[in-house]
XYZ file of C-alpha atoms in Angstrom:
350
model
C 112.980 99.563 96.876
C 111.111 95.639 96.727
C 108.821 96.794 93.800
C 111.487 98.227 90.949
C 113.320 94.850 91.362
C 110.724 92.929 90.523
C 110.480 95.594 87.428
C 107.675 97.798 89.230
C 108.829 101.431 87.969
C 105.740 103.604 88.953
C 103.454 103.224 91.688
C 99.612 105.274 92.308
C 98.257 105.591 94.976
C 94.302 105.753 96.587
C 95.376 108.853 98.924
C 96.172 107.660 101.655
C 99.897 109.446 101.905
C 98.656 112.334 104.101
C 101.513 115.304 104.690
C 104.385 112.396 102.952
C 102.544 112.684 99.669
C 104.726 114.596 97.208
C 108.219 114.624 98.987
C 107.941 111.355 98.509
C 107.258 111.830 95.150
C 109.554 113.816 94.259
C 112.405 112.741 95.855
C 111.891 109.126 94.102
C 111.329 111.675 90.541
C 114.974 113.061 91.720
C 116.133 110.185 92.310
C 117.477 110.809 95.921
C 116.202 106.882 96.720
C 115.500 103.816 94.932
C 112.569 103.323 94.674
C 109.489 103.751 91.813
C 108.321 107.275 90.094
C 105.301 108.138 92.129
C 101.659 109.537 91.211
C 99.897 110.982 94.473
C 96.544 111.757 94.883
C 97.529 112.547 98.402
C 94.511 112.952 100.786
C 91.343 111.817 100.113
C 87.474 112.889 100.390
C 85.382 110.285 102.686
C 81.900 110.515 104.232
C 83.387 109.182 107.459
C 86.919 109.874 109.522
C 89.301 106.913 109.312
C 89.964 105.465 112.358
C 91.384 107.021 115.349
C 90.928 110.481 112.839
C 89.492 113.534 115.157
C 88.429 115.462 112.182
C 91.013 117.965 113.434
C 94.207 117.185 111.074
C 94.818 118.905 109.053
C 93.697 119.311 104.949
C 96.878 117.579 103.840
C 96.069 114.216 106.540
C 95.106 111.395 104.382
C 91.283 111.605 104.177
C 88.829 114.499 104.895
C 85.171 114.749 105.248
C 83.553 117.695 103.057
C 81.345 118.981 104.906
C 79.939 121.112 101.954
C 80.363 121.463 98.519
C 82.216 124.820 99.193
C 84.861 122.363 101.577
C 84.673 120.271 99.245
C 86.379 122.666 96.465
C 88.510 123.533 99.122
C 90.014 120.730 99.756
C 90.402 119.882 96.277
C 91.695 123.332 95.130
C 94.474 122.813 98.450
C 95.665 118.722 97.099
C 96.104 120.741 92.739
C 97.523 123.810 94.690
C 99.835 120.785 96.719
C 101.006 118.926 93.722
C 98.406 116.260 93.686
C 98.460 114.264 90.643
C 94.520 113.656 90.591
C 91.848 113.378 93.260
C 90.792 110.545 95.719
C 86.905 110.422 96.215
C 86.444 107.532 99.217
C 83.192 104.729 99.208
C 80.945 107.306 97.449
C 78.997 108.289 100.777
C 79.023 111.649 100.331
C 76.427 114.093 99.512
C 75.572 113.989 95.825
C 75.798 117.813 95.768
C 79.391 117.373 97.964
C 80.496 114.913 95.712
C 79.307 117.314 92.075
C 82.049 120.812 93.584
C 84.592 118.059 94.058
C 85.039 116.930 90.257
C 83.923 119.841 89.160
C 86.784 121.399 90.997
C 89.395 118.607 89.720
C 87.720 120.078 85.870
C 88.380 122.932 86.444
C 92.591 122.269 87.095
C 92.330 118.859 85.106
C 92.331 116.747 86.756
C 91.330 113.012 87.129
C 89.291 111.910 90.084
C 89.517 108.603 90.821
C 86.458 107.663 92.718
C 85.587 103.954 95.000
C 82.179 103.750 94.341
C 80.112 101.176 96.846
C 77.730 104.094 97.824
C 75.436 104.449 99.361
C 75.097 108.022 97.094
C 77.598 107.283 93.850
C 77.754 104.497 92.308
C 79.813 102.904 89.252
C 76.623 104.612 86.873
C 77.312 107.982 89.066
C 80.601 107.719 89.133
C 81.164 107.151 85.269
C 78.616 109.917 84.314
C 80.401 112.647 86.536
C 83.466 111.251 84.574
C 85.639 108.832 86.465
C 88.452 108.385 85.607
C 88.894 105.108 87.505
C 87.134 102.692 89.720
C 89.350 101.265 91.664
C 88.450 98.008 93.298
C 86.061 97.901 90.672
C 83.994 99.277 93.621
C 80.994 99.240 93.470
C 80.528 96.024 90.601
C 79.452 93.378 92.130
C 75.857 95.682 93.496
C 75.648 97.161 90.077
C 74.842 93.554 88.027
C 73.222 91.882 91.178
C 69.880 90.831 90.110
C 68.108 92.005 93.262
C 70.614 94.887 94.802
C 68.125 95.561 97.340
C 69.349 92.233 98.820
C 72.821 94.197 99.836
C 74.118 97.040 102.212
C 75.576 99.641 100.191
C 78.453 101.967 101.058
C 81.462 99.862 103.571
C 79.343 97.584 105.807
C 79.138 93.646 103.913
C 81.235 94.424 101.066
C 81.496 90.710 99.983
C 81.250 91.481 96.203
C 82.023 87.602 95.881
C 77.977 86.959 96.661
C 76.674 89.716 94.862
C 78.509 88.427 91.544
C 77.205 85.224 92.130
C 73.583 86.510 91.392
C 74.513 88.851 88.056
C 71.851 89.677 85.995
C 73.487 89.680 82.216
C 71.969 92.486 80.939
C 72.585 94.566 83.992
C 76.327 93.542 83.133
C 76.301 93.535 79.016
C 74.364 97.628 79.533
C 76.442 99.116 82.270
C 79.961 97.382 80.707
C 78.999 99.999 77.677
C 78.039 103.127 80.026
C 81.793 102.393 81.490
C 83.244 102.455 78.370
C 81.828 105.111 76.951
C 82.484 107.114 79.521
C 86.010 106.008 79.742
C 86.062 104.767 82.819
C 88.865 102.059 83.425
C 88.350 99.245 86.277
C 91.510 98.527 88.407
C 89.716 94.921 89.927
C 92.843 93.888 92.489
C 91.453 90.630 92.210
C 94.488 88.646 93.958
C 93.544 91.208 97.675
C 89.479 91.634 96.794
C 89.050 87.161 96.279
C 91.554 85.771 98.582
C 91.055 82.079 98.264
C 89.382 82.221 94.566
C 92.394 81.804 92.006
C 93.138 78.680 90.093
C 97.009 78.845 91.247
C 96.249 80.058 95.115
C 98.629 77.287 96.226
C 100.999 78.531 94.357
C 101.052 82.463 94.840
C 101.274 81.531 98.428
C 104.100 79.378 98.167
C 105.473 82.635 95.615
C 104.967 84.552 99.078
C 106.557 82.539 101.775
C 109.494 82.242 99.560
C 110.150 86.001 99.233
C 110.337 86.671 102.210
C 113.330 83.604 102.586
C 115.652 86.733 101.463
C 117.648 88.009 104.125
C 118.384 91.585 102.496
C 114.564 91.823 102.347
C 114.184 90.861 106.026
C 116.716 93.248 107.233
C 114.375 95.776 106.622
C 111.136 94.871 106.151
C 108.584 94.235 109.601
C 108.210 91.611 110.635
C 104.393 92.711 111.272
C 103.906 93.553 107.344
C 105.521 90.193 106.539
C 102.730 88.153 108.927
C 99.448 90.294 107.278
C 100.471 88.897 104.029
C 99.893 84.865 105.355
C 97.119 85.664 106.655
C 95.724 86.781 103.726
C 96.340 83.233 102.475
C 95.227 81.460 105.090
C 91.384 82.899 105.695
C 90.146 80.927 103.211
C 86.063 80.528 102.507
C 84.632 76.524 102.918
C 81.322 74.261 102.156
C 78.202 76.236 101.255
C 79.796 79.599 101.243
C 82.729 79.372 98.794
C 80.393 76.941 95.994
C 78.101 80.641 95.941
C 81.051 82.558 95.845
C 83.145 80.671 93.791
C 80.524 81.120 91.368
C 80.650 85.119 91.873
C 84.075 85.244 91.242
C 83.782 83.475 87.912
C 80.679 85.784 87.313
C 83.477 88.750 88.257
C 85.618 87.316 86.107
C 83.899 87.101 82.909
C 82.148 90.675 83.496
C 85.637 91.875 83.977
C 86.141 90.095 80.246
C 83.470 91.716 78.523
C 84.462 94.712 79.549
C 87.880 94.435 78.572
C 85.974 93.024 75.198
C 84.578 95.927 74.525
C 86.935 98.312 74.270
C 87.594 99.176 79.117
C 90.681 99.087 80.629
C 91.640 97.107 83.070
C 94.207 98.297 85.495
C 96.470 95.523 86.551
C 97.419 96.638 90.486
C 98.075 94.612 93.333
C 97.254 97.419 95.272
C 100.966 96.920 96.706
C 101.063 98.411 100.240
C 102.788 96.972 102.398
C 100.791 94.497 104.523
C 101.731 92.903 101.508
C 104.292 90.605 99.187
C 105.766 93.301 97.216
C 106.326 92.740 93.760
C 104.483 89.327 93.946
C 101.044 90.247 93.852
C 101.798 92.519 90.803
C 103.270 89.036 89.030
C 100.369 87.417 90.525
C 97.316 88.974 89.239
C 98.590 89.966 85.988
C 98.654 85.330 86.078
C 94.971 85.905 87.788
C 94.116 88.661 84.228
C 94.926 85.818 81.863
C 92.847 82.926 83.826
C 90.758 85.330 83.137
C 90.925 84.957 79.500
C 92.673 88.456 78.617
C 95.961 88.568 76.064
C 99.797 88.589 77.367
C 99.258 91.895 75.071
C 96.139 93.755 77.029
C 98.068 92.675 80.643
C 100.840 94.096 79.339
C 98.805 97.163 78.529
C 97.136 97.168 81.407
C 100.396 98.013 83.556
C 102.046 100.131 81.268
C 99.936 102.846 78.960
C 96.100 102.368 79.962
C 97.187 103.538 83.250
C 99.139 105.826 81.884
C 95.993 107.480 80.119
C 94.061 106.856 83.458
C 96.846 108.989 85.125
C 96.836 111.409 81.482
C 100.305 110.843 81.717
C 100.669 109.151 78.228
C 102.346 112.146 77.205
C 105.290 111.568 79.455
C 104.998 107.095 80.229
C 102.940 104.172 78.984
C 103.983 104.148 74.931
C 107.468 103.788 73.677
C 107.675 106.889 71.651
C 110.396 109.773 71.266
C 110.451 112.189 74.013
C 108.289 110.040 76.459
C 110.386 108.551 79.638
C 112.525 104.589 78.863
C 112.080 102.753 81.501
C 113.948 99.228 80.219
C 112.292 96.136 81.924
C 115.209 93.110 80.738
C 113.289 89.683 81.012
C 115.099 86.426 80.714
C 111.208 85.094 78.426
C 109.143 86.138 76.277
C 105.896 87.384 77.698
C 103.727 87.515 74.910
C 103.812 83.816 75.203
C 103.706 82.771 78.403
C 102.653 85.838 81.028
C 104.465 84.369 84.200
C 106.884 84.424 82.204
C 107.392 88.516 82.925
C 108.474 87.183 86.906
C 111.750 86.290 84.951
C 113.312 90.481 85.482
C 117.283 89.999 84.805
C 117.316 94.076 84.788
C 115.366 96.958 85.574
C 116.555 100.388 84.347
């Protein structure tokens, strides 16, 4: 509900909703409650179980660890049969034969695959060559463009991308961008989540998050633990030499993504809007960080409409204003093409 009031009319999960994903999506689509239209991967293929999981959960639990290529195929078939809009492969640590089997089965079903290609087996290059539709969090890019990637551990650990971006090799960056664009891999950088404390307007962003949670209507049902997790993100800030090094990394990360768009790449707007984020506000702030990176207001608008629809292979239904498509109407009080901050002047959502 809070997302709709901020003009967000569709959401895309990363396979974290589990068994509730499809009934939630269908209820939203059929107007059973007020919420954005939802697209879902239902679950995701991991290389290890999430904390607290045993491996004995149902196939639609929010993460599964296939032990063989055939098990990966069976899981993909189950997700497709269960109503998944796409398939999610998490973190890139599965063996390549298992990953290839999952991609192959998804292709047979005509479903895109989204990959967090952090390694240690699948990185952005491998993901692109396999046909990945997107890299959520621009996963693995920092390592892929580092001058000496052997300095950094791949996979779940030691993931501070800014340290890697700080030593970006421009030749590697250009080569990777060319590959990503050629294979039509969209990037979803989630700048505001990945790089807390580094965007130019961070102090204002913090004030906006605090202002959001003065709304008594929102506080009536929004969990206090979630609100506190929003606040903590604004106070956990790097200092000293670490900040100086990572600020260079931040600037390189911004430059990489601008180069990507200039080369014809598709950059998708996402505030990683789960229940531990400032609903709607994070999305608006992500747009402003993209403007800081040098994207035009129209590119940012396309990154929240046209390009994600193409990423989902739903461009026949959504994403542009054309006869026969679904029409979400967001009425603003000021022109976002003049300043992307005007996207916050929402007056009505239909």
